[in-house]
mmCIF file of C-alpha atoms in Angstrom:
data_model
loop_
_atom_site.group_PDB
_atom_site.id
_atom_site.type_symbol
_atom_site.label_atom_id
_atom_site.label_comp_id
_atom_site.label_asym_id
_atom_site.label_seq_id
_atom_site.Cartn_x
_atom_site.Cartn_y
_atom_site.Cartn_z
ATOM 1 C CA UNK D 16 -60.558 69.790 -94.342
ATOM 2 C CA UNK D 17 -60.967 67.746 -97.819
ATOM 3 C CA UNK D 18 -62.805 65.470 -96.405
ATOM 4 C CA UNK D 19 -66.081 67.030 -95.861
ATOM 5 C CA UNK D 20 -68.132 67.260 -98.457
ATOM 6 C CA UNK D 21 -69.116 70.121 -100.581
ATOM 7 C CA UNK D 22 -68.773 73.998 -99.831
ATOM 8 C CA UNK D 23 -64.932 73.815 -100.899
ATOM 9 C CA UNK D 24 -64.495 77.093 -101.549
ATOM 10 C CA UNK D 25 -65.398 78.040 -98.001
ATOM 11 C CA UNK D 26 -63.719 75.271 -96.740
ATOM 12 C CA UNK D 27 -60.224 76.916 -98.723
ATOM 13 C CA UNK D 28 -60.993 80.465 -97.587
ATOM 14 C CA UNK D 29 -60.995 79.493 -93.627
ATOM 15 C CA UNK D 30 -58.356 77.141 -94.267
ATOM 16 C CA UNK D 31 -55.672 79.781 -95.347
ATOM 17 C CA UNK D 32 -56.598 82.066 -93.302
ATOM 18 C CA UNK D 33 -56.004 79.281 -90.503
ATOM 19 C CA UNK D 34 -52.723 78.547 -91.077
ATOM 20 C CA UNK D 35 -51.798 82.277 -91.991
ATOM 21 C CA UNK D 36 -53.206 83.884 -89.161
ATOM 22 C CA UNK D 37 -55.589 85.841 -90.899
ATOM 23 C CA UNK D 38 -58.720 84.862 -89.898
ATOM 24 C CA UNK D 39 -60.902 87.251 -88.107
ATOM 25 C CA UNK D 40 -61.578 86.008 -84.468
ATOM 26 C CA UNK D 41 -65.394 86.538 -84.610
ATOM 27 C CA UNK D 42 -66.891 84.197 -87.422
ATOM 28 C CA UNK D 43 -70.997 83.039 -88.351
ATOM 29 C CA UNK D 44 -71.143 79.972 -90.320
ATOM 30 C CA UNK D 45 -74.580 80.168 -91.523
ATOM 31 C CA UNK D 46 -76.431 78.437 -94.435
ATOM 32 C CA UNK D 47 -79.332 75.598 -93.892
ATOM 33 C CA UNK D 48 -78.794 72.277 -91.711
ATOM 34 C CA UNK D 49 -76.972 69.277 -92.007
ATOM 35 C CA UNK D 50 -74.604 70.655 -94.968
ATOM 36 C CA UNK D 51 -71.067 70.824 -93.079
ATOM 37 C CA UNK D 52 -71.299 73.602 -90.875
ATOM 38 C CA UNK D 53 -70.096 72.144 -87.588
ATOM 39 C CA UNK D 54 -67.772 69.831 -89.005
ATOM 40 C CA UNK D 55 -65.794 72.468 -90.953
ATOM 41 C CA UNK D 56 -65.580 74.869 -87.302
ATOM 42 C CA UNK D 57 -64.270 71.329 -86.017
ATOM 43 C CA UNK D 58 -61.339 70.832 -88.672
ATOM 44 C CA UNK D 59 -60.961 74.501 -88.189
ATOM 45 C CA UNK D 60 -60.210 74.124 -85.136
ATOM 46 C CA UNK D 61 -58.157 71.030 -85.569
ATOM 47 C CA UNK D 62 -56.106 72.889 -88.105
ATOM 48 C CA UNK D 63 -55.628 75.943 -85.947
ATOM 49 C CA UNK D 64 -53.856 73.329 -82.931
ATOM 50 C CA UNK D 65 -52.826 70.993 -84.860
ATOM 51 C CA UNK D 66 -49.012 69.714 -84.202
ATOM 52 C CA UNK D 67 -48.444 69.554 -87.988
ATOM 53 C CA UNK D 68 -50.979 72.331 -88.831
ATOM 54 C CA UNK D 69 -53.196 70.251 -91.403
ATOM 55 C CA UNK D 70 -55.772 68.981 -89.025
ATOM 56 C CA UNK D 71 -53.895 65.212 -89.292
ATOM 57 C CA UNK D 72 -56.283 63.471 -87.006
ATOM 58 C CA UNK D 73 -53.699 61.915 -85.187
ATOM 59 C CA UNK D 74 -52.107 64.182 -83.054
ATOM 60 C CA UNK D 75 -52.543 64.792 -79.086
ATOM 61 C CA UNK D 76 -54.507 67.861 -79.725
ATOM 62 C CA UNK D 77 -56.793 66.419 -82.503
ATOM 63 C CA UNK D 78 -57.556 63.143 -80.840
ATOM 64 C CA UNK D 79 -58.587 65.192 -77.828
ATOM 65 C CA UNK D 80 -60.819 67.790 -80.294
ATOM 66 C CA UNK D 81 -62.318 64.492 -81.475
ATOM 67 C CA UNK D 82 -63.147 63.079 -77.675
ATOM 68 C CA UNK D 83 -64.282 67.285 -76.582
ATOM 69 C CA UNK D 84 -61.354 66.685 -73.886
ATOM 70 C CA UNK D 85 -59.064 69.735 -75.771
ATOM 71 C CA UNK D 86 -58.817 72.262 -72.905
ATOM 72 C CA UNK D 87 -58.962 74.934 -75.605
ATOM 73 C CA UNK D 88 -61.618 74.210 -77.554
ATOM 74 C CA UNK D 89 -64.982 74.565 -76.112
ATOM 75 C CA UNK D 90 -68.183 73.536 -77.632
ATOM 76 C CA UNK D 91 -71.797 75.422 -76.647
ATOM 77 C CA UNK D 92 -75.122 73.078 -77.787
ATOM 78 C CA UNK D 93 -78.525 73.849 -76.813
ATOM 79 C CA UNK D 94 -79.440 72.133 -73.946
ATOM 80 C CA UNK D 95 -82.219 69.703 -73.688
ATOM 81 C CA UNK D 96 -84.986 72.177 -73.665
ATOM 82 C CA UNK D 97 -83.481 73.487 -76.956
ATOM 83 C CA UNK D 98 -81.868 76.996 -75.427
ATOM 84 C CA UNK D 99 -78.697 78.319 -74.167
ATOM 85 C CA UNK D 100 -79.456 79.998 -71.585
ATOM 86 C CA UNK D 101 -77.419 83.151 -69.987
ATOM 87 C CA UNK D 102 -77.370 81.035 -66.675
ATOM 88 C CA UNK D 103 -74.695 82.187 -64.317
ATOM 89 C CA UNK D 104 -70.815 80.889 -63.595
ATOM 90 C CA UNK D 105 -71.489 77.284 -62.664
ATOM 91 C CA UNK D 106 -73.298 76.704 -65.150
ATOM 92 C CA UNK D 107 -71.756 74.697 -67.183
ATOM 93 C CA UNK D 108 -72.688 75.341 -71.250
ATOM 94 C CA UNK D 109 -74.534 78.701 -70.324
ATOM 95 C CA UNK D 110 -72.952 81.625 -71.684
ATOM 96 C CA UNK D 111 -72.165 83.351 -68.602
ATOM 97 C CA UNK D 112 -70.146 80.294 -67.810
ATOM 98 C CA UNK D 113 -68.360 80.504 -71.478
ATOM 99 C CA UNK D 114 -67.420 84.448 -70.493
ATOM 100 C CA UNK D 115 -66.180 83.512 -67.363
ATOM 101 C CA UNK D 116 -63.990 80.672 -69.035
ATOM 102 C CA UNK D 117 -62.777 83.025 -71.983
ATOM 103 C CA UNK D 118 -61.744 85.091 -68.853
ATOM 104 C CA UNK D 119 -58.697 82.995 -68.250
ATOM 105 C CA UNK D 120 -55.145 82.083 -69.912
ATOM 106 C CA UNK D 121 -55.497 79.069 -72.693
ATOM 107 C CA UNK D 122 -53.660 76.250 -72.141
ATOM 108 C CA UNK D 123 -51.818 76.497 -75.387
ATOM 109 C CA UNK D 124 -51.371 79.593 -77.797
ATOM 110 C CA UNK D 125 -55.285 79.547 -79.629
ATOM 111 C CA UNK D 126 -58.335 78.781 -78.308
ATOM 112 C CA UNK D 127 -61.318 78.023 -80.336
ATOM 113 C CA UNK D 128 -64.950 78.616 -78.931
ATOM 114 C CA UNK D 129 -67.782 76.997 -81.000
ATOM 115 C CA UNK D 130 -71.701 77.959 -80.340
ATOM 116 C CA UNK D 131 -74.247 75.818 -82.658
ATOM 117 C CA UNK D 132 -77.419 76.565 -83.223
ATOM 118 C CA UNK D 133 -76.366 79.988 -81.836
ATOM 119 C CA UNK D 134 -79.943 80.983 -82.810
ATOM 120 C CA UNK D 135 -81.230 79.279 -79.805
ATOM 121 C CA UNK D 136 -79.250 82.023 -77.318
ATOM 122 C CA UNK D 137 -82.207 84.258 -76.180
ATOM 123 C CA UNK D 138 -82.281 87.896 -76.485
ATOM 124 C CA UNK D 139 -80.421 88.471 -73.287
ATOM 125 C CA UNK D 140 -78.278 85.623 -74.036
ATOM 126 C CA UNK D 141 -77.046 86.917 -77.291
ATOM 127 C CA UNK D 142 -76.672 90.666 -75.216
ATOM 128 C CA UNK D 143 -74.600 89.110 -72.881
ATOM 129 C CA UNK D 144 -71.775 88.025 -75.286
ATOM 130 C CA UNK D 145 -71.812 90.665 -77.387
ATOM 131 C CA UNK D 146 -69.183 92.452 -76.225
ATOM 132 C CA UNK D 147 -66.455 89.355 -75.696
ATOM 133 C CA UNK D 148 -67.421 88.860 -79.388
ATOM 134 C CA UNK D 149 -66.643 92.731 -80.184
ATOM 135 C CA UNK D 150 -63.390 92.039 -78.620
ATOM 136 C CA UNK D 151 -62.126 88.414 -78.218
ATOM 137 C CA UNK D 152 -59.131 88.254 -75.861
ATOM 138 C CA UNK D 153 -55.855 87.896 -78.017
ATOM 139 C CA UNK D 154 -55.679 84.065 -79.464
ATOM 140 C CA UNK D 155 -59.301 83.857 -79.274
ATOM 141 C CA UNK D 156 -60.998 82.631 -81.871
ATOM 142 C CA UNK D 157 -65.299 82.626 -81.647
ATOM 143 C CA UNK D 158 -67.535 80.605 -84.101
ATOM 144 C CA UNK D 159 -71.191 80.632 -84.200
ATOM 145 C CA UNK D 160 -72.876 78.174 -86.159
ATOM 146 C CA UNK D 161 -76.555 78.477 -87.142
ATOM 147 C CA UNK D 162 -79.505 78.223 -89.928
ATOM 148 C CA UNK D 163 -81.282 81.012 -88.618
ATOM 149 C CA UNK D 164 -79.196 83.648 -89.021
ATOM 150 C CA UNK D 165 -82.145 85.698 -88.884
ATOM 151 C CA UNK D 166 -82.816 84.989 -85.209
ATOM 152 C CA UNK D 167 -79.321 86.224 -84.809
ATOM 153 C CA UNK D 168 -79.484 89.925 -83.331
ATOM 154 C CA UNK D 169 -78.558 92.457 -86.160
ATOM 155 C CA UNK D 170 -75.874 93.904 -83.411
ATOM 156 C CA UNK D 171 -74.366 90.439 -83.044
ATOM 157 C CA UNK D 172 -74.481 90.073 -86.625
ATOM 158 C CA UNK D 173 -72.477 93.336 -87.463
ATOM 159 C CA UNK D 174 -69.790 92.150 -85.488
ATOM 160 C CA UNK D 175 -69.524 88.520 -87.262
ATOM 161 C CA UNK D 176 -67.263 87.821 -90.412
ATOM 162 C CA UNK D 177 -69.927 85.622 -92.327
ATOM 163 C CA UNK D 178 -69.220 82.431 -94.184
ATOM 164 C CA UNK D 179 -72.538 80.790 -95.727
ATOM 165 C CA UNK D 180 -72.679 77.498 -96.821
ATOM 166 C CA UNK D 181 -74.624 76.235 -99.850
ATOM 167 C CA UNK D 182 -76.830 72.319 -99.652
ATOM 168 C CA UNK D 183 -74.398 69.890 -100.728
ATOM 169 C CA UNK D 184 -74.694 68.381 -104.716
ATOM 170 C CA UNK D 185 -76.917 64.835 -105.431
ATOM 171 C CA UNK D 186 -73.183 63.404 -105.361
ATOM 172 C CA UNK D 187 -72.278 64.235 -102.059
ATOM 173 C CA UNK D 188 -75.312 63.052 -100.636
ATOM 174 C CA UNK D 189 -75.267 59.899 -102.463
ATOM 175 C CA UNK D 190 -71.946 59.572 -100.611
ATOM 176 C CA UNK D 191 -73.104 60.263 -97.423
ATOM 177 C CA UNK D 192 -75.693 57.512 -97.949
ATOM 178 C CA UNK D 193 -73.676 55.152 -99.250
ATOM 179 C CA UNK D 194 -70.441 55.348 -96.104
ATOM 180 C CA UNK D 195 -73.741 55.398 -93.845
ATOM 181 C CA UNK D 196 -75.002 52.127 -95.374
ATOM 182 C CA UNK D 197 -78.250 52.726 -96.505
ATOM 183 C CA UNK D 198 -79.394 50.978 -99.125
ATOM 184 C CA UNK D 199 -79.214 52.374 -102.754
ATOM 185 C CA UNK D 200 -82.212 51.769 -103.811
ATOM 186 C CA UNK D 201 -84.070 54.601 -101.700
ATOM 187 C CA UNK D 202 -81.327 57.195 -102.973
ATOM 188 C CA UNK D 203 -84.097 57.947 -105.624
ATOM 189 C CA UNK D 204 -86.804 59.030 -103.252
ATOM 190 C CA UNK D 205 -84.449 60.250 -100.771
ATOM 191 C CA UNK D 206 -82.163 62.883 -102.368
ATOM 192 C CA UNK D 207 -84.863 64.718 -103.863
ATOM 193 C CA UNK D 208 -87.084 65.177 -100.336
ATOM 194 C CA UNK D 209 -83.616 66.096 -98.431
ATOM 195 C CA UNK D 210 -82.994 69.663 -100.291
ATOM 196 C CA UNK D 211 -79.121 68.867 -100.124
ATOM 197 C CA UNK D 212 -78.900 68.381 -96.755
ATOM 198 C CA UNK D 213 -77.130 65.188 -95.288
ATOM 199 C CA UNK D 214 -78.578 65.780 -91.931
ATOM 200 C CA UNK D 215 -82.386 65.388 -93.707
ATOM 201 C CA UNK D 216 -81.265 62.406 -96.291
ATOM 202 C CA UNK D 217 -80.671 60.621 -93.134
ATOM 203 C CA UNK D 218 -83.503 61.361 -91.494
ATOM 204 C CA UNK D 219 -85.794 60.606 -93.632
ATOM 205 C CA UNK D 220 -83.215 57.192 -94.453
ATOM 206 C CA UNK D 221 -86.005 55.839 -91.541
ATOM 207 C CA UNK D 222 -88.815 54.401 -93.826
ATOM 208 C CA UNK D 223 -91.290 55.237 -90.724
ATOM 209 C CA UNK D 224 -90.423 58.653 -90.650
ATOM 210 C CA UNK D 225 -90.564 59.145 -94.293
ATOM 211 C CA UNK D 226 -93.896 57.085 -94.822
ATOM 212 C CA UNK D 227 -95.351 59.978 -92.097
ATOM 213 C CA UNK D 228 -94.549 63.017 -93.405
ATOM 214 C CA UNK D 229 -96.199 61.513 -96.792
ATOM 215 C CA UNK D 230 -99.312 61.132 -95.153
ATOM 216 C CA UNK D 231 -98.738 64.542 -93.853
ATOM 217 C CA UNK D 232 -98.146 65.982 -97.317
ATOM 218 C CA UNK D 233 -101.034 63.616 -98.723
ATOM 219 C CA UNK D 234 -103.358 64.827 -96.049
ATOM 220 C CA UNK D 235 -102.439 68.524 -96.463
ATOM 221 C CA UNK D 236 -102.574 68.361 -100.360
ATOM 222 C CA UNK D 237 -106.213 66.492 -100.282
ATOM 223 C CA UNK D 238 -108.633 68.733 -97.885
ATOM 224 C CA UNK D 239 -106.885 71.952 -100.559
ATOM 225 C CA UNK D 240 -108.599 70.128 -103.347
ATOM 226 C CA UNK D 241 -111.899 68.498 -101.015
ATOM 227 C CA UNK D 242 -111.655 70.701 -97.873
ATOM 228 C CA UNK D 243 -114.108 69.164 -94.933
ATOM 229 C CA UNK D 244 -112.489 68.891 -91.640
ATOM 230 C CA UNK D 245 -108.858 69.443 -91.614
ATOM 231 C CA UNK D 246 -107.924 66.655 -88.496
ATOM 232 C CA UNK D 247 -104.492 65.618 -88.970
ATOM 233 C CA UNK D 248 -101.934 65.863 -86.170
ATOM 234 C CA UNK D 249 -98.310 66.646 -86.913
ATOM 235 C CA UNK D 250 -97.139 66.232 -83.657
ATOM 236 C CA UNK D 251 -95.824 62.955 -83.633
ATOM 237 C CA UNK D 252 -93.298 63.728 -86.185
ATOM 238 C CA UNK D 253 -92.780 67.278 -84.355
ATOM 239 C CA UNK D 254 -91.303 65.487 -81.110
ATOM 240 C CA UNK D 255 -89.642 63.217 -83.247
ATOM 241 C CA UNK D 256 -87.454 65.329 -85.576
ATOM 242 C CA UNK D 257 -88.528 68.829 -84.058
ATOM 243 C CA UNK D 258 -90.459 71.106 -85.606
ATOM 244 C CA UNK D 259 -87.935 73.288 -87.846
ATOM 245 C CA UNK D 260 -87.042 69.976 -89.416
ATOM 246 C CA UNK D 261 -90.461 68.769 -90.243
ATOM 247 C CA UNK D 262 -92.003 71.700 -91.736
ATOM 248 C CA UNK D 263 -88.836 71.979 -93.920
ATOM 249 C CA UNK D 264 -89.378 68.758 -95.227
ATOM 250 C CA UNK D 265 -92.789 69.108 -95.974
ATOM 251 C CA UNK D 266 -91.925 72.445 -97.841
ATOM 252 C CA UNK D 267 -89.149 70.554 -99.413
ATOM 253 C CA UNK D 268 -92.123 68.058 -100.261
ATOM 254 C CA UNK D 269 -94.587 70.567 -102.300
ATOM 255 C CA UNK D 270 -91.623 71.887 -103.693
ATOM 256 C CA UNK D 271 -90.895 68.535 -105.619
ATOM 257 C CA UNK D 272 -94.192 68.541 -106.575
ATOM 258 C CA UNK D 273 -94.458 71.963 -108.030
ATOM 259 C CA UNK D 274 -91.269 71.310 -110.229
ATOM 260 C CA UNK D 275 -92.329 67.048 -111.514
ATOM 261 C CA UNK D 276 -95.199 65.021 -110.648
ATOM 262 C CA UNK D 277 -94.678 61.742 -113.425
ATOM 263 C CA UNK D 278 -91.533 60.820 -111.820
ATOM 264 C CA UNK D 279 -92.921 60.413 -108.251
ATOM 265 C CA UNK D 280 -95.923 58.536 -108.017
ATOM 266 C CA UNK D 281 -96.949 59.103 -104.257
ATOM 267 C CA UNK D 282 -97.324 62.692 -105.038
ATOM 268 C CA UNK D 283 -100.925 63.820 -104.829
ATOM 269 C CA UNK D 284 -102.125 63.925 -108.791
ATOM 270 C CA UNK D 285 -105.111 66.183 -107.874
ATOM 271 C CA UNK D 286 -103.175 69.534 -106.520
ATOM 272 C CA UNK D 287 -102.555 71.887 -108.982
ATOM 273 C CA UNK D 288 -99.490 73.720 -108.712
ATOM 274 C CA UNK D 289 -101.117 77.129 -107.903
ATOM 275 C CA UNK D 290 -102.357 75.563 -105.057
ATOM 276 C CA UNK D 291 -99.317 73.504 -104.149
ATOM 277 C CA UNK D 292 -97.730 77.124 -104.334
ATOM 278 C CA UNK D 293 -99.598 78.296 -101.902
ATOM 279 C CA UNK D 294 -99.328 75.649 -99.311
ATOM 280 C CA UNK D 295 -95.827 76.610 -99.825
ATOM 281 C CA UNK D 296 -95.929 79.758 -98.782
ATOM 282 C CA UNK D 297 -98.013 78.877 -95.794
ATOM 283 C CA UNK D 298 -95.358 76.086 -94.840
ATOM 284 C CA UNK D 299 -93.282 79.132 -94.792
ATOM 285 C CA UNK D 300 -95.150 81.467 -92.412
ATOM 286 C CA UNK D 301 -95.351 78.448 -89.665
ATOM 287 C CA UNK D 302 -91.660 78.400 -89.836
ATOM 288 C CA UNK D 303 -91.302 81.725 -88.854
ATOM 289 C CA UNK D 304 -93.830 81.706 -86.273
ATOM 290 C CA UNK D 305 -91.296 78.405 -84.701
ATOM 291 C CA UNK D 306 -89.303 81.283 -82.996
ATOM 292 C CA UNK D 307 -92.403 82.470 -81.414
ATOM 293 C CA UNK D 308 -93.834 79.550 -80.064
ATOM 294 C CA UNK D 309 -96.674 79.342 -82.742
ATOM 295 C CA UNK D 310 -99.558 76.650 -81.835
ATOM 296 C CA UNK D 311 -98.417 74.967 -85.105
ATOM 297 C CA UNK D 312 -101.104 72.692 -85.059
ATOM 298 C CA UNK D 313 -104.174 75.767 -85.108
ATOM 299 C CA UNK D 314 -102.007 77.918 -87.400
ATOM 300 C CA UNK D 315 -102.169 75.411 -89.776
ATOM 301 C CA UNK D 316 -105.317 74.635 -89.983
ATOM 302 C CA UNK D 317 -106.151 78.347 -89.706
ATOM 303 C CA UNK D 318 -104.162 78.574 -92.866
ATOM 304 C CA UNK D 319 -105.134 76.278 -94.780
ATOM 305 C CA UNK D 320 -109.006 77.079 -93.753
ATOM 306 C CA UNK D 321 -108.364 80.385 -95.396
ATOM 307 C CA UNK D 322 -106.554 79.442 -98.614
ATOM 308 C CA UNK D 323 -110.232 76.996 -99.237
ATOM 309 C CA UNK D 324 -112.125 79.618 -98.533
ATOM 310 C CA UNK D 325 -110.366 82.248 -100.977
ATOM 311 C CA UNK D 326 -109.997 79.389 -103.403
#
């Protein structure tokens, strides 16, 4: 696993327990997006059926982890409405179709079951698989992956070992940048914005994208200080990147310009930091209300309305 970046003392734990058969066979990687989460259940997995036992790459087994042929490792993603849903047995992806798979004999010795963005299993959903992740069948190993751990049931969460995982250093994401070709010269506006995650650097890598959520910050930060009709619409950048994604950049945003404004000089000279603060804070309520369907759009603006008015 030394090639992914940062979190290497996670990375070390997992890996001895992999090849000593010590790892517990229910296990929540948790910790913000785009940081190494999904990649380190992969090697994880690699290691665990690995021929040579070090995750080589090259093997049968790791060349069919790579292509998500192995017949032992299953993967679980949201589907395209952004859920997994409890569904039924032909189902494919739907968690009553990963019960009824765990259900029979692995192909090899260890099989490896990885859920990301578990968070996005429903109530029931997260009900129904509680009890195969109480008690895995022997050489069953689970993995949920997620950055709301929070939305996790406390119940499923009781029955997890948890790993977290930290935002990788400046150096790893300048790293990331560099092997993905972007050039160097937005490094300086980029790793700041991206709060250590490679999966934001990246994003916001697409000038478009980036030159948006300024004028979302700049439009945000200037009807605080000369409030008249809030009328900007986030939505644009919501479909584009989602909405978890775009309100932590913004927050990531007012953070930067609550701890230096002279070394960025599109940040919005007229917000105070008090202020900036408090936007924060309000950034941070809409995030929460994501899991509940909030009408970000009138929250906002309800929000911010009501910080003018007490200001």
């Amino acid at each position: 696993m030394a090639e992914i970046l940062g979190n290497t003392v996670q990375q070390s734990i997992l890996l001895h327990g992999a090849k000593n058969n010590s790892l517990p066979h229910s296990l929540l990687f948790s910790g913000q997006e785009g940081i190494g989460k999904k990649l380190c259940a992969i090697n994880l997995a690699k290691t665990m059926l690995c021929a040579s036992g070090n995750a080589c790459g090259a093997c049968p087994s790791c060349v069919q982890i790579d292509h998500g042929t192995h017949p032992d490792v299953i993967m679980i993603e949201p589907n395209d409405k952004g859920n997994i849903p409890i569904g039924n047995d032909e189902q494919e992806g739907s968690i009553r179709w990963l019960i009824g798979r765990i259900s029979l004999a692995s192909v090899h010795n260890q099989r490896v079951i990885i859920i990301n963005d578990a968070h996005c299993m429903n109530i029931q959903s997260q009900n129904a698989l509680l009890k195969t992740i109480e008690e895995p069948p022997a050489h069953t190993y689970i993995i949920l992956i997620s950055s709301e751990r929070n939305q996790l049931l406390p119940t499923i969460r009781s029955r997890v070992a948890e790993y977290v995982f930290h935002p990788l250093g400046d150096s790893d994401l300048v790293s990331i940048l560099e092997k993905s070709g972007i050039d160097r010269q937005k490094f300086g506006s980029i790793i700041p914005v991206a709060g250590g995650s490679a999966s934001y650097a990246l994003t916001i890598a697409d000038d478009t994208l980036f030159s948006q959520l300024k004028d979302a910050y700049s439009a945000i930060a200037s009807f605080v200080c000369q409030p008249e009709i809030f009328s900007y619409e986030l939505s644009p950048i919501i479909q584009n990147i989602g909405a978890y994604k775009t309100i932590d950049l913004l927050i990531n945003i007012f953070r930067l310009h609550c701890s230096t404004k002279s070394a960025v000089p599109w940040l919005y000279s007229a917000l105070d930091q008090t202020h900036a603060v408090e936007i924060i804070k309000i950034l941070l309520e809409l995030r929460r209300g994501i899991a509940h369907n909030i009408n970000i759009r009138m929250a906002l603006k309800g929000m911010l309305y009501s910080l003018c008015f007490a200001k």
